[in-house]
Short mmCIF file of C-alpha atoms in Angstrom, two decimals:
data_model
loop_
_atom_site.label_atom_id
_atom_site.label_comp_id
_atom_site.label_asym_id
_atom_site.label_seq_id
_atom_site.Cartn_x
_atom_site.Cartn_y
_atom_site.Cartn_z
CA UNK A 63 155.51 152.28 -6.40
CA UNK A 64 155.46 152.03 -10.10
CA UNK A 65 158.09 150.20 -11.94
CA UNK A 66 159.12 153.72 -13.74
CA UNK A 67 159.39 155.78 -10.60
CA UNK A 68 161.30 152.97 -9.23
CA UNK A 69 163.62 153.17 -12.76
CA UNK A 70 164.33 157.01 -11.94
CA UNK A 71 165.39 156.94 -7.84
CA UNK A 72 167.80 154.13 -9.77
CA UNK A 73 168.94 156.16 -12.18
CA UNK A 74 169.29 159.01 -9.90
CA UNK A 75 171.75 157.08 -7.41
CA UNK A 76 169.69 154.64 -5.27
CA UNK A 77 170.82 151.86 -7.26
CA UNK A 78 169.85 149.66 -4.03
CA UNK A 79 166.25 149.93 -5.87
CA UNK A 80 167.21 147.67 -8.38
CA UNK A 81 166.80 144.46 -6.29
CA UNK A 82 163.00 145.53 -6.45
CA UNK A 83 162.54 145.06 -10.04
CA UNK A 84 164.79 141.64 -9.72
CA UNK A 85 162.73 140.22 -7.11
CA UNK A 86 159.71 141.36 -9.42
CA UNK A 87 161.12 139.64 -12.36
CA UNK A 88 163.34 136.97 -11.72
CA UNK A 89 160.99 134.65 -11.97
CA UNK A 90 159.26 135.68 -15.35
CA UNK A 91 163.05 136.43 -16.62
CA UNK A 92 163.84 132.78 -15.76
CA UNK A 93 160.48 131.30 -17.46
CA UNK A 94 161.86 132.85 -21.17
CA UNK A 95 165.50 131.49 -20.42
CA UNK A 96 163.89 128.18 -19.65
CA UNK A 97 162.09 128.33 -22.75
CA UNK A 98 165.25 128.36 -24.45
CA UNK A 99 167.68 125.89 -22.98
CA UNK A 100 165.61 123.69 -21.15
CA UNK A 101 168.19 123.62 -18.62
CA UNK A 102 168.00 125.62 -14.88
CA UNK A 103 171.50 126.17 -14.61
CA UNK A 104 172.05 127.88 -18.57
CA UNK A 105 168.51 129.57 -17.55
CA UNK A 106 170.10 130.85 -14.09
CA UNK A 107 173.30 131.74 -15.83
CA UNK A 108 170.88 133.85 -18.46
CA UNK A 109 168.61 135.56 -16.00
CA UNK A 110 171.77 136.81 -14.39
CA UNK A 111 173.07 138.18 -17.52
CA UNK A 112 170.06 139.97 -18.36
CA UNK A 113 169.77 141.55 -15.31
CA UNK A 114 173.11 143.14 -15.67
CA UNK A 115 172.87 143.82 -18.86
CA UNK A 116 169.35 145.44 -17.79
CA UNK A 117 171.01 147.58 -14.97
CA UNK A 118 173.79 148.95 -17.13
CA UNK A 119 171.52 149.55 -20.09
CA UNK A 120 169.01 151.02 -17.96
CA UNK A 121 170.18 155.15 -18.18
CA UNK A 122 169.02 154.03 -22.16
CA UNK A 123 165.51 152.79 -21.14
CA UNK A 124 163.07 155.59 -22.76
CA UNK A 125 159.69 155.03 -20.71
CA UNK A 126 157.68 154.20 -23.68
CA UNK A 127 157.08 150.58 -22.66
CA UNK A 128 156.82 149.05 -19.62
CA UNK A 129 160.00 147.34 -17.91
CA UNK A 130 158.75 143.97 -18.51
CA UNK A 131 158.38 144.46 -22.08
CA UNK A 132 161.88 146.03 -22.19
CA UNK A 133 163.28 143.35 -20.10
CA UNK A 134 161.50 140.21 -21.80
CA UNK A 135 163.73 141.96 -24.84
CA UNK A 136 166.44 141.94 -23.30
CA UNK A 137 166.37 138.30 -22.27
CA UNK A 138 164.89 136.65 -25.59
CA UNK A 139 167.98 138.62 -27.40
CA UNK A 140 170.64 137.35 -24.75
CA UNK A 141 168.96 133.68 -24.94
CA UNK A 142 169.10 133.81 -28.59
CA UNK A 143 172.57 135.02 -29.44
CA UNK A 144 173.70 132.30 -26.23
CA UNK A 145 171.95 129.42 -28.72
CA UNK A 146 173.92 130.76 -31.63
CA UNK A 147 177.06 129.87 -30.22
CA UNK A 148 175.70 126.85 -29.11
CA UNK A 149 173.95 126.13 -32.51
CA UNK A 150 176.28 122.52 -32.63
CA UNK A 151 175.80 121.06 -29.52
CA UNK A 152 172.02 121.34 -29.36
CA UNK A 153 171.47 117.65 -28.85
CA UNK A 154 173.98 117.24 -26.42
CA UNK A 155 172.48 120.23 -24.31
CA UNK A 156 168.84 118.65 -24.37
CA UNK A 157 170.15 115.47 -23.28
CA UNK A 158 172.09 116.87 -20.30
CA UNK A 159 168.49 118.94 -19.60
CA UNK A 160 166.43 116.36 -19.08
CA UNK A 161 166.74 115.62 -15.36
CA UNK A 162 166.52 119.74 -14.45
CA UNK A 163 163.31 120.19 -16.65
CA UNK A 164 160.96 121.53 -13.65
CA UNK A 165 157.26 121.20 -12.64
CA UNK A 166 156.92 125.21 -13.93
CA UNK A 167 157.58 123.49 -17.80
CA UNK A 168 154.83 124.18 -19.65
CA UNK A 169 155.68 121.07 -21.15
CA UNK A 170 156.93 118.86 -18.93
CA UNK A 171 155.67 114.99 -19.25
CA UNK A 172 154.16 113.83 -15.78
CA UNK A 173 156.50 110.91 -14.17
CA UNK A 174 155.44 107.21 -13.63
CA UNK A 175 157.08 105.21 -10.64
CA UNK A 176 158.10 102.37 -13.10
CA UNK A 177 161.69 103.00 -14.16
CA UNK A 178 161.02 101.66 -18.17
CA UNK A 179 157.98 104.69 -18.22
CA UNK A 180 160.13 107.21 -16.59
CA UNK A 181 163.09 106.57 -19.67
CA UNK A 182 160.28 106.53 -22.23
CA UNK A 183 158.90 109.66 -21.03
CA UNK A 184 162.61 111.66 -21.12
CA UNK A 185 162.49 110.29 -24.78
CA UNK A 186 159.26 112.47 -25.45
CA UNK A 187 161.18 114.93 -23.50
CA UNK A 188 164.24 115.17 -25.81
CA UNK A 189 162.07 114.59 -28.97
CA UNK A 190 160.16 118.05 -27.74
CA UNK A 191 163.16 120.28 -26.84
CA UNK A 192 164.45 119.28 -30.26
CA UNK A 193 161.40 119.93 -32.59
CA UNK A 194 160.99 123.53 -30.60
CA UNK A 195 164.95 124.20 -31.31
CA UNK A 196 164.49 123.69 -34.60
CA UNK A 197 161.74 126.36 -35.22
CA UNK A 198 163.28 129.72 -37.04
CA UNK A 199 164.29 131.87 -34.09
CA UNK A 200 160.97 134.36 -34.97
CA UNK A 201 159.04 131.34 -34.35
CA UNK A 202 160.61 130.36 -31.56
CA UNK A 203 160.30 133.26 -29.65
CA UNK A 204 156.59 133.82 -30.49
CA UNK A 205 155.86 130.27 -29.27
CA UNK A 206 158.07 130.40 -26.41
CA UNK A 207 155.80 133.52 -24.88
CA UNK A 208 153.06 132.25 -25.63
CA UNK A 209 153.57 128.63 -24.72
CA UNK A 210 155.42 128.73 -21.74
CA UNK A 211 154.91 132.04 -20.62
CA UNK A 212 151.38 132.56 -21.56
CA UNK A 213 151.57 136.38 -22.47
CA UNK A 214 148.91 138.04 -24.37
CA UNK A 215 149.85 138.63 -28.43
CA UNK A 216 149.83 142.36 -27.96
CA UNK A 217 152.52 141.79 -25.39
CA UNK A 218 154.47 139.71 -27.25
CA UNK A 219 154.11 141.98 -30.34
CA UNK A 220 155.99 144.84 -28.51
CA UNK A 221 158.68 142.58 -27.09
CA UNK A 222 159.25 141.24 -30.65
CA UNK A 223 158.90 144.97 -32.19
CA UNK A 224 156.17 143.74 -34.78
CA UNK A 225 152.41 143.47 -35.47
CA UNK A 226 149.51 141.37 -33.15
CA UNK A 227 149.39 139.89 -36.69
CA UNK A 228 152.70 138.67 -36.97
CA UNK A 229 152.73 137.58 -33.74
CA UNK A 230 149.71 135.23 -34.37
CA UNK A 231 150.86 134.07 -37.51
CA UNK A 232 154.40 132.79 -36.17
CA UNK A 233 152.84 131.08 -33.09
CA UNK A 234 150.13 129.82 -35.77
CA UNK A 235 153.18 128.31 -38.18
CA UNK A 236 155.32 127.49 -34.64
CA UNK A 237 152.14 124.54 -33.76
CA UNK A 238 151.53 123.52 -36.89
CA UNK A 239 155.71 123.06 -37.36
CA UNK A 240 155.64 121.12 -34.46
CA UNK A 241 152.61 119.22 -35.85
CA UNK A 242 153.80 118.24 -38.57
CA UNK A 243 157.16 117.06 -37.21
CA UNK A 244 155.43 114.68 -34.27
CA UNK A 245 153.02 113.50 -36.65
CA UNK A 246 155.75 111.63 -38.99
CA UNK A 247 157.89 110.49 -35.51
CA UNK A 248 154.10 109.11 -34.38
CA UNK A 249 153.97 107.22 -37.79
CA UNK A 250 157.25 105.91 -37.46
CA UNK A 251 156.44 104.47 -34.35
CA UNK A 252 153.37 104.48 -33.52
CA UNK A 253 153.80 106.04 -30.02
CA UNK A 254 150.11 106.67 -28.34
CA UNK A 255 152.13 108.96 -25.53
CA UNK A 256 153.30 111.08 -28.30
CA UNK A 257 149.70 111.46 -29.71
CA UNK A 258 148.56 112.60 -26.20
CA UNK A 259 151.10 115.34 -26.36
CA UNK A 260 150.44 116.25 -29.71
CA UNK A 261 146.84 117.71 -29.03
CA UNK A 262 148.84 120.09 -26.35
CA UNK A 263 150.03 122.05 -29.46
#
């Protein structure tokens, strides 16, 4: 059955449908929230939210795009006004996300059985999560889908309401951002690990 057909038995009173689209896209919803906060239980806490928000926005949903698109919206916008009012404690939250950061992370640094690797290798960690937080949120968000969730830049573009162009253009200035800012912590210390993950971008 087709996610819109599925969207109209909802809207017409089986709301027991709805745990068809959240089994569908839980795990994409959670993906962009872990993007974000680099922490599973904010990310949990997020995907809940935009699954309610989803269900009672959901009489509004106009059949245009698809219910992933108009979901994926939903989330980045509920992610982004959550780091807002988190804008000051941004270090503290990446410090406390280190030891939930799973083996879905696009990102994630592999771990070494000796203890002094494993610590240097949650320092590359935090170093990460805080170059991608402080990308413009437009940036962000591009990179975010693209990096972590791999989506196609036409998909993107209608999640983010604007051009392929634009898309490619802030994932474009997202990497070379991020290039730039582990390039000067790499010549400040000279860190070969840091140079590995540097060609991931």
């Amino acid at each position: 059955m087709l996610d819109s057909d599925i969207i109209k038995l909802i809207i017409n009173g089986n709301t027991d449908k709805y745990r068809v689209l959240v089994q569908k896209y839980q795990d994409r919803v959670f993906h962009v929230c872990m993007g974000y906060v680099h922490n599973e239980d904010d990310a949990n806490d997020l995907t809940q939210e935009t699954f309610i928000k989803a269900y009672l926005s959901l009489n509004t949903f106009k059949f245009k795009s698809s219910f992933a698109t108009w979901i994926y919206r939903i989330a980045v916008n509920i992610c982004l006004n959550y780091i807002r009012k988190k804008k000051g404690n941004i270090i503290d939250r990446i410090e406390n996300a280190i030891d939930s950061v799973t083996s879905n992370h696009k990102l994630q640094i592999p771990d070494y059985s000796n203890p002094e690797e494993i610590l240097i290798t949650e320092e590359h960690k935090k170093v990460i999560f805080i170059e991608i937080d402080r990308l413009s949120p437009k940036q962000k968000t591009a990179f975010i889908l693209s990096k972590y969730d791999e989506l196609p830049q036409k998909e993107i573009a209608e999640i983010m309401q604007i051009t392929e162009g634009a898309v490619e253009s802030l994932i474009q200035r997202a990497k070379t951002n991020l290039q730039k800012r582990l390039k000067n912590k790499i010549n400040q210390s000279n860190d070969t690990t840091l140079q590995m993950i540097l060609m991931c971008f």
